[in-house]
Coordinates of C-alpha atoms in Angstrom, one line a residue:
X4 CA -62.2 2.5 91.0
X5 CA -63.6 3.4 88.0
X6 CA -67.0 3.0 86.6
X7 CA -67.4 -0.1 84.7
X8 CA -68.1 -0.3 81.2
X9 CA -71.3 -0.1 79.5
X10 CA -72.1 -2.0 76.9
X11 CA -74.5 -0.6 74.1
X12 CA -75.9 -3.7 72.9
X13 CA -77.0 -5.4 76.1
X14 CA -79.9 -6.5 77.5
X15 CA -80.9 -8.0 80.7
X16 CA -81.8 -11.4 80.0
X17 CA -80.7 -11.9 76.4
X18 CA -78.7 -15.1 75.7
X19 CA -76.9 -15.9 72.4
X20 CA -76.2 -19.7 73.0
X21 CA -77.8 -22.7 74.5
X22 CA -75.8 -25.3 76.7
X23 CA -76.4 -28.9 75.5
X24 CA -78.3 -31.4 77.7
X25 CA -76.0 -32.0 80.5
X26 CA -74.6 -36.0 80.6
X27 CA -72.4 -35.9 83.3
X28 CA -73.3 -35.3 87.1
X29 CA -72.9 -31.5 88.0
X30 CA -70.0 -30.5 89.8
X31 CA -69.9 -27.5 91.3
X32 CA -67.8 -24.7 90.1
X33 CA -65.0 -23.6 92.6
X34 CA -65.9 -20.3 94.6
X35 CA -62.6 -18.8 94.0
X36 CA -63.1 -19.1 90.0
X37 CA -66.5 -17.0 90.3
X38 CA -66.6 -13.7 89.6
X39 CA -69.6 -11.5 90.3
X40 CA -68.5 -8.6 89.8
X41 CA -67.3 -9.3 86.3
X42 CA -69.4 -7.2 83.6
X43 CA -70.2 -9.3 80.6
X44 CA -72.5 -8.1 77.9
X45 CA -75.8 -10.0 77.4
X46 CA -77.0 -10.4 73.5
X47 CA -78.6 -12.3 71.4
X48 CA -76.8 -14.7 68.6
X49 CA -77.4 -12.7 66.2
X50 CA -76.5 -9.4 67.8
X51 CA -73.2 -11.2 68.4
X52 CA -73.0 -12.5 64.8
X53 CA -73.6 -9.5 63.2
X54 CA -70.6 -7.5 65.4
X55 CA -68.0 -10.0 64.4
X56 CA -68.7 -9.9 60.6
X57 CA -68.8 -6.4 60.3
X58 CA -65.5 -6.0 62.0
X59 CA -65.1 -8.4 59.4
X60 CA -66.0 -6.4 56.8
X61 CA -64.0 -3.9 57.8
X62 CA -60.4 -5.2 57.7
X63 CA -58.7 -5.7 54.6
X64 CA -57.4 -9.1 53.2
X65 CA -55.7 -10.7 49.9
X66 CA -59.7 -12.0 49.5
X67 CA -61.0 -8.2 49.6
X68 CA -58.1 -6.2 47.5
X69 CA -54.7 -6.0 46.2
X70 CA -52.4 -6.9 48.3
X71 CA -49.0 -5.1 47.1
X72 CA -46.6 -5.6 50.4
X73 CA -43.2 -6.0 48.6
X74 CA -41.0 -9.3 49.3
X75 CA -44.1 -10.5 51.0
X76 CA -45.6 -12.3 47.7
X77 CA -49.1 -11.3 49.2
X78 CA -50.9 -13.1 46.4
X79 CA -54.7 -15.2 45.9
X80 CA -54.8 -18.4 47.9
X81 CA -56.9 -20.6 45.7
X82 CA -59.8 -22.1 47.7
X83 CA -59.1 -26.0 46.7
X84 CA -55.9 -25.7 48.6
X85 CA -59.0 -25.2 52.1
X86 CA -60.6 -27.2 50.9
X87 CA -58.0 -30.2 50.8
X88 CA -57.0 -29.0 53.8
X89 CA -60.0 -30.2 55.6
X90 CA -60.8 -33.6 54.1
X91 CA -61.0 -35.5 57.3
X92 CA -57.9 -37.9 56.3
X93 CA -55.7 -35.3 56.2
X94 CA -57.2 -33.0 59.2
X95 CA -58.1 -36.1 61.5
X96 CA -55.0 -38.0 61.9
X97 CA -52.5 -37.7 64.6
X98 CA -48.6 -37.5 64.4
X99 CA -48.7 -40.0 67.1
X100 CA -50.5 -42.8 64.9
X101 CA -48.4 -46.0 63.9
X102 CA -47.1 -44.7 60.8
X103 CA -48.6 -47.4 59.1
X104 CA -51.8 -46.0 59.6
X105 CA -50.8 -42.7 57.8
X106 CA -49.4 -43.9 54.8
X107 CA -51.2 -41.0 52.9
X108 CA -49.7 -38.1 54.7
X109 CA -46.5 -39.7 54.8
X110 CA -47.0 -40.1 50.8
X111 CA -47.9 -36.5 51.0
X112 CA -45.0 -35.3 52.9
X113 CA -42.8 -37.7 50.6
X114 CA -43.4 -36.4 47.2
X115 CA -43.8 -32.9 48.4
X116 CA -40.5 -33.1 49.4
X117 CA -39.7 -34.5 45.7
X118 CA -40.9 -31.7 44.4
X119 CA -39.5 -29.6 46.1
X120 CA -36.0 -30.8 45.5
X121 CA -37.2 -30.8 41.5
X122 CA -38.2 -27.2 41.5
X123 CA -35.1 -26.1 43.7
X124 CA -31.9 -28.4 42.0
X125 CA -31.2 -29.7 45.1
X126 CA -30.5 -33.2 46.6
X127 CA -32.1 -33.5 49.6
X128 CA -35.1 -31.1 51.2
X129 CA -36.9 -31.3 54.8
X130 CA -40.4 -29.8 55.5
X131 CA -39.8 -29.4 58.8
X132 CA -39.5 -25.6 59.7
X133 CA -42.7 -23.9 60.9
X134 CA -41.6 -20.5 58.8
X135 CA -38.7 -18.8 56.5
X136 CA -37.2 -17.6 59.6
X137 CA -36.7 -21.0 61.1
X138 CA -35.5 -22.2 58.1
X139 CA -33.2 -19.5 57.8
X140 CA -32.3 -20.9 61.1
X141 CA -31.7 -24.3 60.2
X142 CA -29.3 -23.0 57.1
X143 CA -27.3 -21.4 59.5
X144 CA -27.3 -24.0 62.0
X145 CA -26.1 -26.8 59.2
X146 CA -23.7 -24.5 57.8
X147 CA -21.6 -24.1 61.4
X148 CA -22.1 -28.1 62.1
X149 CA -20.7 -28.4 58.7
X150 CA -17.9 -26.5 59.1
X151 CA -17.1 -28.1 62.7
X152 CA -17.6 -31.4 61.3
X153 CA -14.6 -30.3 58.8
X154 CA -12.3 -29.3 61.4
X155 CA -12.9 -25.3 60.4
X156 CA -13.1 -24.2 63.8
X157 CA -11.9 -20.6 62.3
X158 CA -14.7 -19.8 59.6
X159 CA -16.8 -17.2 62.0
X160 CA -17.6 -14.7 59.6
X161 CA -21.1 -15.0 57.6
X162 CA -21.4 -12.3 54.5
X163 CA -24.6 -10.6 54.2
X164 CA -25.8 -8.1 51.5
X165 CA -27.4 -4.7 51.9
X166 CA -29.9 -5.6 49.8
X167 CA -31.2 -9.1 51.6
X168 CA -33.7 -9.3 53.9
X169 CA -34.1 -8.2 57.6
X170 CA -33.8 -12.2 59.3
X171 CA -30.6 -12.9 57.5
X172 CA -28.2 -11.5 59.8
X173 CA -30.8 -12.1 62.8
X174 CA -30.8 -16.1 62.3
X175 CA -26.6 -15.8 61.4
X176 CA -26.0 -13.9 64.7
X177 CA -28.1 -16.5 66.5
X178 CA -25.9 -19.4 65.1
X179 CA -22.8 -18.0 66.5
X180 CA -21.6 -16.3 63.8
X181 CA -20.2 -12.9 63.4
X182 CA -22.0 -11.2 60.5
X183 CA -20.6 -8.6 57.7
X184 CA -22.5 -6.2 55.4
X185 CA -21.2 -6.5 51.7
X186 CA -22.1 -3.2 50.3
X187 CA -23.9 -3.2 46.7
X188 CA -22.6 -1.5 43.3
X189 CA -24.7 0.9 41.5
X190 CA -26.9 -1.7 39.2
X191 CA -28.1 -3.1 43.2
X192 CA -25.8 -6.3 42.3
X193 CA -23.4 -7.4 45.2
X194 CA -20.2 -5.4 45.1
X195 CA -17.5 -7.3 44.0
X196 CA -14.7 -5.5 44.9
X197 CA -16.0 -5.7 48.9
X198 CA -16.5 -9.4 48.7
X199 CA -13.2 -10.1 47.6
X200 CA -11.8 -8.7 50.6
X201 CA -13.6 -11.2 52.9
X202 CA -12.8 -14.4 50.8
X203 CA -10.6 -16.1 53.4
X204 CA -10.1 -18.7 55.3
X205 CA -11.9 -17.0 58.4
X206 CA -15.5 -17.4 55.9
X207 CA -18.0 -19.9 57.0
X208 CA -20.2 -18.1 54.3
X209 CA -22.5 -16.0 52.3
X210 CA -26.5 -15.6 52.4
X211 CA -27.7 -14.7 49.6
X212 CA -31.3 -13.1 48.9
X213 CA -31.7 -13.7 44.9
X214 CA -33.6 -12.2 43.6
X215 CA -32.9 -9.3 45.9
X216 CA -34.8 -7.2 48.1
X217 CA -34.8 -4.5 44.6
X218 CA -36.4 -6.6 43.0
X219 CA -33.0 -7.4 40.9
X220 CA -31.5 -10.2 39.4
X221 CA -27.8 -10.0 40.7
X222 CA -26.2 -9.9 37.0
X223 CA -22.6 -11.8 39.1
X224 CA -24.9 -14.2 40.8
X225 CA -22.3 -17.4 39.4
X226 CA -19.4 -14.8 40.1
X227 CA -20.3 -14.4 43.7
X228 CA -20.9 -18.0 44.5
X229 CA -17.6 -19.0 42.7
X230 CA -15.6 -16.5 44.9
X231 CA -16.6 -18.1 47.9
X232 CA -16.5 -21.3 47.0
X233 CA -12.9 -20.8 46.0
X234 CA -12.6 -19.0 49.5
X235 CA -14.1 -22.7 51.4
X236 CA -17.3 -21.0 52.1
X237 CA -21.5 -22.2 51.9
X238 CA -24.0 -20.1 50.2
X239 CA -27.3 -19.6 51.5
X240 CA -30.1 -18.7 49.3
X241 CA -32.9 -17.0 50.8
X242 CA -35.9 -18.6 48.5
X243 CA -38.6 -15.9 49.7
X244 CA -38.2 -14.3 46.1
X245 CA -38.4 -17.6 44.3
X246 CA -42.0 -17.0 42.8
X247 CA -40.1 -14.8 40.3
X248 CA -37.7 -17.9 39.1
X249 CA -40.3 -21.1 39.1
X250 CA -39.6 -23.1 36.1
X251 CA -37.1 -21.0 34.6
X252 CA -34.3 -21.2 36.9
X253 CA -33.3 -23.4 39.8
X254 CA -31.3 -22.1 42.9
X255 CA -29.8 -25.5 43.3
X256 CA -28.3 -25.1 39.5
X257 CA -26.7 -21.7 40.3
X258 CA -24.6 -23.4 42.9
X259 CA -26.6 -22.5 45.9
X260 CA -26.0 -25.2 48.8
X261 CA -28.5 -24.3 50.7
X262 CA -32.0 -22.8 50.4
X263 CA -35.5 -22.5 51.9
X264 CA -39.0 -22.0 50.5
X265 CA -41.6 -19.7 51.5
X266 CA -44.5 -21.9 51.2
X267 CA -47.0 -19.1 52.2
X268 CA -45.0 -16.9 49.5
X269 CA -44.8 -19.1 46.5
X270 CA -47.0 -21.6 47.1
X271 CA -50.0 -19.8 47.6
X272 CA -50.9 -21.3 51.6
X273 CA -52.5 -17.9 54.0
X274 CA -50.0 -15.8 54.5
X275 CA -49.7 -13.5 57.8
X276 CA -51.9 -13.6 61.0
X277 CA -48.9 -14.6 63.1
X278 CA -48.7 -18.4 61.0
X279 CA -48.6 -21.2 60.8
X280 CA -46.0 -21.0 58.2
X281 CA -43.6 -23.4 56.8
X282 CA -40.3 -22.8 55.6
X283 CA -38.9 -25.9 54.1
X284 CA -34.8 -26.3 53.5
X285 CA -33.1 -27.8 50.2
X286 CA -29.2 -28.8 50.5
X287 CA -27.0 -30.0 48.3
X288 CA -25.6 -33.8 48.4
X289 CA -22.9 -32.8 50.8
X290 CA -24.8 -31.4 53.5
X291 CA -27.9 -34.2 53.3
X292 CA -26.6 -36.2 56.4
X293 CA -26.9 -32.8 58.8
X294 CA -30.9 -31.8 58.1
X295 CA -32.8 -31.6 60.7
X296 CA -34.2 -35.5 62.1
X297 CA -36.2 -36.9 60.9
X298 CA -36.6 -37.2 56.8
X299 CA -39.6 -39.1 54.9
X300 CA -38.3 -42.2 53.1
X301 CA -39.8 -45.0 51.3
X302 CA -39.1 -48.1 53.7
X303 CA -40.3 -50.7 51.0
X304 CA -40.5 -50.4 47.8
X305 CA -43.8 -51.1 45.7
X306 CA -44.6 -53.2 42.9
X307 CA -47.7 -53.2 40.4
X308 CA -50.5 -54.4 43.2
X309 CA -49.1 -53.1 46.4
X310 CA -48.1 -49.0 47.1
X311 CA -44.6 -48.2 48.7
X312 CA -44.0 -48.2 52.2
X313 CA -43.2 -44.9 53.7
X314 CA -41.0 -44.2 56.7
X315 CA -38.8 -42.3 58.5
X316 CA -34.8 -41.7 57.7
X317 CA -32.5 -40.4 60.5
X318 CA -29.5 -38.3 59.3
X319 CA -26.3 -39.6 60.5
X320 CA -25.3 -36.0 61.4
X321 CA -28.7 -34.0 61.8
X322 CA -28.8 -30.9 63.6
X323 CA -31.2 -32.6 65.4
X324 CA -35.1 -31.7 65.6
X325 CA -35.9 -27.9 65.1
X326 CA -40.3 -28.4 64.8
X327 CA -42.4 -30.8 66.8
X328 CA -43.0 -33.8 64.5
X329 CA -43.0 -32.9 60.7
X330 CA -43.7 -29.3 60.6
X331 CA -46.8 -27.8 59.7
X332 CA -48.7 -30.6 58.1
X333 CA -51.9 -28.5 56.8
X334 CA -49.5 -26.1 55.6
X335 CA -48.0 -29.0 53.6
X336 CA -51.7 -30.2 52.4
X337 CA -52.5 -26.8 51.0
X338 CA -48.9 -26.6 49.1
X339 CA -49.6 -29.8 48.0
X340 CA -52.4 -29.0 46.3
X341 CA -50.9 -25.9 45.1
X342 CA -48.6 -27.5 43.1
X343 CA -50.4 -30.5 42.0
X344 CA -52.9 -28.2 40.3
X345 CA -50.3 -26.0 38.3
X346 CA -48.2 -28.6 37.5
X347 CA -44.8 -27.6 35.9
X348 CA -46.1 -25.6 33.0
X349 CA -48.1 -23.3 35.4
X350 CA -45.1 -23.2 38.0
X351 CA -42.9 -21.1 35.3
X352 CA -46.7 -19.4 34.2
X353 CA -46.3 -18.4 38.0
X354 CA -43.2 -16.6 37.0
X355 CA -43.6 -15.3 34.1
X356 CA -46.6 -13.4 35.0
X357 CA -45.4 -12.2 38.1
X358 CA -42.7 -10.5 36.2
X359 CA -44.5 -9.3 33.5
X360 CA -47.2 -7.4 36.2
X361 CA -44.3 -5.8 37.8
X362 CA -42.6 -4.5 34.9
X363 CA -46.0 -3.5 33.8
X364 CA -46.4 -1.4 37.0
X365 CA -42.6 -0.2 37.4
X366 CA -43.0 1.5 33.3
X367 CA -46.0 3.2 34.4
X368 CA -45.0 5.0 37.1
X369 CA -41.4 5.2 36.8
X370 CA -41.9 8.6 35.7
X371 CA -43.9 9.5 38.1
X372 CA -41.9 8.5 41.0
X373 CA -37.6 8.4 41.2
X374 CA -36.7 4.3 40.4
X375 CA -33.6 4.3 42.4
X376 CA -31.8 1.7 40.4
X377 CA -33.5 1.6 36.5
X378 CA -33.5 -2.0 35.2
X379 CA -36.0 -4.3 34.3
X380 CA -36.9 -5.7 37.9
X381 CA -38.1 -9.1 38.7
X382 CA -41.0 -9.7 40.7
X383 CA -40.8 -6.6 42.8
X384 CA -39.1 -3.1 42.4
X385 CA -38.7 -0.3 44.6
X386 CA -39.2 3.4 44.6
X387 CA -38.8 6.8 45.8
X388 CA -41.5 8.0 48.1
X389 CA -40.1 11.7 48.0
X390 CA -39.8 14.7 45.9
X391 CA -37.7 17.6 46.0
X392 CA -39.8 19.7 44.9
X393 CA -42.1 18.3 48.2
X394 CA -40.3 18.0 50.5
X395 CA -42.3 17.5 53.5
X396 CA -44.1 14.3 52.3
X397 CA -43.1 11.6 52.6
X398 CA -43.5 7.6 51.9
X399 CA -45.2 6.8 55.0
X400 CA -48.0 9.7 53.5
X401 CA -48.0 8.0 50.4
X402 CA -49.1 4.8 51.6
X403 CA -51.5 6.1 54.2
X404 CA -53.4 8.2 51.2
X405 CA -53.3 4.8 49.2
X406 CA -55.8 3.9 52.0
X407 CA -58.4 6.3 50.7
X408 CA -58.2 5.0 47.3
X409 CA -58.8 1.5 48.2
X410 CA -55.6 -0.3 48.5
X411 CA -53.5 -1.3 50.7
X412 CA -49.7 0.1 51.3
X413 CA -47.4 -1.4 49.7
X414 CA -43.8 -1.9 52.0
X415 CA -42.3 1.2 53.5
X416 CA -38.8 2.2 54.1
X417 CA -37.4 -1.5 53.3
X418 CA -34.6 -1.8 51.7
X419 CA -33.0 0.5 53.7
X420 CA -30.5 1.2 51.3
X421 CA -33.6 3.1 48.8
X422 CA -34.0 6.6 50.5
X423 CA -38.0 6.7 51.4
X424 CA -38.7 3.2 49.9
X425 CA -42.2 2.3 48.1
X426 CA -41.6 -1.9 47.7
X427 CA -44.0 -2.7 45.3
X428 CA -45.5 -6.7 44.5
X429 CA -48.3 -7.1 42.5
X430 CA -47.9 -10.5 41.9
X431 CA -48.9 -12.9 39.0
X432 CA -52.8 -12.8 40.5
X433 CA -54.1 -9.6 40.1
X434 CA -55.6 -8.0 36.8
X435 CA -54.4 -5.2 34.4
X436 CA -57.5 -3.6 35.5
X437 CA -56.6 -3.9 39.1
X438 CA -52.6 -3.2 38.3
X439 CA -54.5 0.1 36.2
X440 CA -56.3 1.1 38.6
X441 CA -53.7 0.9 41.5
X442 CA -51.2 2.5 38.9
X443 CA -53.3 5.5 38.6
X444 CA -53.9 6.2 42.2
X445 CA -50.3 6.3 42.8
X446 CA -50.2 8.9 40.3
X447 CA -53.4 11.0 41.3
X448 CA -51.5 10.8 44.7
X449 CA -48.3 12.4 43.5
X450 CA -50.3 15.3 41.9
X451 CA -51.9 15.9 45.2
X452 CA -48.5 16.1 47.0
X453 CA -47.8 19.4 44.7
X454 CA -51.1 21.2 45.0
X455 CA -52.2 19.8 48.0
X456 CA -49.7 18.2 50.1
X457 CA -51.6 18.5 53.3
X458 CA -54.1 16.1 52.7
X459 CA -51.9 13.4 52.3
X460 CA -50.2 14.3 55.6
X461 CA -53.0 13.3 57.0
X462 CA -54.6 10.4 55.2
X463 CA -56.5 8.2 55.8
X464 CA -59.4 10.2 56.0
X465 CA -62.1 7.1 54.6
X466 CA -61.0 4.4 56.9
X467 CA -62.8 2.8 59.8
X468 CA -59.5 3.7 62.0
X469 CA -57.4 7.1 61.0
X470 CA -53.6 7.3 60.8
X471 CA -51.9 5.7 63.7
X472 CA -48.8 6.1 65.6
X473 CA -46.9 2.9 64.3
X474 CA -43.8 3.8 66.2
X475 CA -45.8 4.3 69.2
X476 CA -47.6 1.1 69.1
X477 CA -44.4 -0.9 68.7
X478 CA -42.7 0.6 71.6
X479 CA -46.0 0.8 73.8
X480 CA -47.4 -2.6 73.4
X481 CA -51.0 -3.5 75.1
X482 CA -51.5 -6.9 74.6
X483 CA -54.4 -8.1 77.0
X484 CA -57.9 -6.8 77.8
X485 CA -57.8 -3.7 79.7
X486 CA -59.9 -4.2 83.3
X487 CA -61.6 -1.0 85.3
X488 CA -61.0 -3.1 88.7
X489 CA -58.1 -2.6 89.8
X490 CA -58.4 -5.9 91.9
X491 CA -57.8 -7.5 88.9
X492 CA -54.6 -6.1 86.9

């Protein structure tokens, strides 16, 4: 056995809280669930306070920096969207309520879901999934009920580009389906040639990241849906790159059939932790009656003295329920509130900006750092992390000396089809002092790699934790407290 651990702070005696005047008879705690042997510090409040905020203060979040994680859309969360969030009609109702009794959440949920079908082109859109991933899910899931529903018991095959993200063929593979890798040209677009070969009657479809995971517009985006339409196939979009297209184009117009939103993405709601998330799905008129059960509906119309009744609508075919009641509501809320204060003007602002910052970016270091496929990007673009002329550093040192300077990494080695890939997202937040700044740390770092390549092999030398084995701590996981007694695993 080894010696417990000692705790630095403690003090015999200390207390940091105080238990409320008991107002219940004492019952006496179970033998078995005492522990005396367990070590626990003893500290004051404030000693306890002061820990947690300066581990606080010494993470890094969208609130502290710039945030540049490519096809992650790691932008500002205004606070208004917390703070409507928390008004107590929102936060204190239960999904269990007579739904007469939460007639402003259901009016909520309702016109979000307008919205959303407005901004999208599409005919029909449910709020239910809990992230992109699910929703993903649900695309899938509709697209083979679909198909079965039309007696195409053959279409198996789902097409997938190189160049779309890393759930696509994960949620098609889960659906049944078997899953093909369309190759892309040399402008990033989807090969046309490959796609022709697999527009036939074994297609149940294609999912279609757009913009793509480059960064890029596909230039045959009407092209590619046409083909396999004409070939009895669905299109997917994946909407996680749709902050680059608000206002100006609509998925739903393009001839996608199905599509979800990244709320945390475009919408501005918190974004990572492990969720919540949300991940609602827009469909086209055809595919309405299969989204997932149940739908918010007005039950009763209104007139000029009384407000419309809301409700719930069952879909004749649904894939049936894929979230516990209506998905995450708060998530909704803060979405909500999103939109309502840009309205439709600052939607395509949204857009317009975030392009703009990420051309700014890609035409100042461009020549800095290899651009893989040159064209006027989106909302993203991707890089080179590599150098002939330095060959032993890499993109992983890159972004780990980006540390030092203040900012955080943007996405390594995704897309895998970019050779030591930088993905780089400013979004339409930050500054053009902030995008100057990180612009010129990017190129301080690749003078260092020539005249001194070692110190950015091993940076981060200014952060409260030093470089990490990321690989490692994948494949090694330690998930729970580590205890000295061995009586106690």
């Amino acid at each position: 056995m080894t010696e417990p651990t000692v705790y630095e702070l403690s003090s015999s005696g200390r207390k940091g809280f105080q238990f409320p005047k008991i107002d219940v008879p004492i019952s006496p705690l179970p033998i078995k669930f005492v522990r005396k042997d367990l070590l626990l510090p003893e500290l004051s409040e404030q000693d306890v306070v002061r820990h947690f905020t300066h581990l606080s203060q010494m993470n890094y979040g969208v609130d502290t920096g710039l945030y540049p994680l490519g096809s992650c859309t790691m932008k500002y969360n205004p606070k208004i969207n917390e703070e409507t969030a928390r008004l107590q009609g929102f936060a204190l109702t239960h999904p269990l309520q007579p739904l007469i009794s939460t007639q402003g959440n259901l009016y909520l949920m309702y016109t979000l879901q307008e919205w959303l079908k407005e901004i999208g082109g599409f005919a029909a859109v449910t709020l239910q999934p809990a992230a992109g991933s699910q929703g993903e899910l649900v695309g899938a899931l509709i697209i083979k009920k679909y198909l079965q529903n039309q007696g195409y018991s053959k279409r198996t095959k789902i097409l997938i580009p190189d160049s779309a993200h890393g759930t696509n063929p994960a949620t098609s593979s889960m659906s049944g389906f078997d899953v093909i890798s369309l190759p892309s040209d040399g402008r990033g677009n989807v090969d046309l040639n490959s796609l022709k070969i697999f527009c036939n009657d074994e297609l149940a479809g294609l999912m279609l990241t757009n913009p793509n995971t480059l960064g890029l517009f596909d230039e045959n985006v009407l092209q590619v849906i046409q083909m396999v339409h004409k070939a009895g196939g669905l299109v997917y979009g994946d909407g996680a790159n749709l902050n680059a297209l608000l206002g100006i184009t609509r998925p739903g117009d393009l001839g996608f059939d199905i599509m979800h939103f990244n709320l945390h993405k475009t919408f501005a709601t918190p974004h990572g932790g492990g969720g919540p998330g949300s991940g609602p799905v827009g469909v086209c008129e055809k595919l309405i009656d299969f989204l997932p059960d149940p739908l918010i509906t007005i039950v009763e119309e209104g007139d000029d003295e009384n407000p419309p009744l809301f409700g719930l609508y069952h879909p004749e075919k649904s894939i049936g329920r894929i979230k516990s009641f209506y998905g995450h509501f708060s998530v909704l809320v803060r979405a909500f509130t999103y939109i309502s204060m840009l309205g439709a003007e600052g939607l395509r602002n949204v857009a317009e900006m975030a392009v703009l910052n990420a051309n700014y970016l890609l035409t100042k270091l461009k020549n800095t750092y290899t651009l893989p496929y040159d064209r006027k990007c989106m909302h993203e673009f991707v890089l080179e992390g590599v150098w002939n002329d330095v060959p032993d550093v890499h993109a992983l040192d890159i972004a780990k000396r980006l540390m030092d300077y203040g900012f955080h990494p943007p996405t390594n080695y995704f897309p895998l089809i970019v050779h030591e890939a930088l993905m780089i997202e400013p979004t339409e937040t930050e500054s053009v002092e902030t995008l100057d700044a990180f612009a010129t740390a990017l190129i301080k770092i690749a003078d260092e790699a020539r005249k001194d390549p070692q110190i950015l092999r091993t940076a981060p030398h200014h952060t409260p934790v030093r470089r990490c084995d990321e690989i490692k701590a994948a494949r090694d996981l330690v998930l729970h407290c580590q205890v000295h007694d061995e009586k106690y695993p």
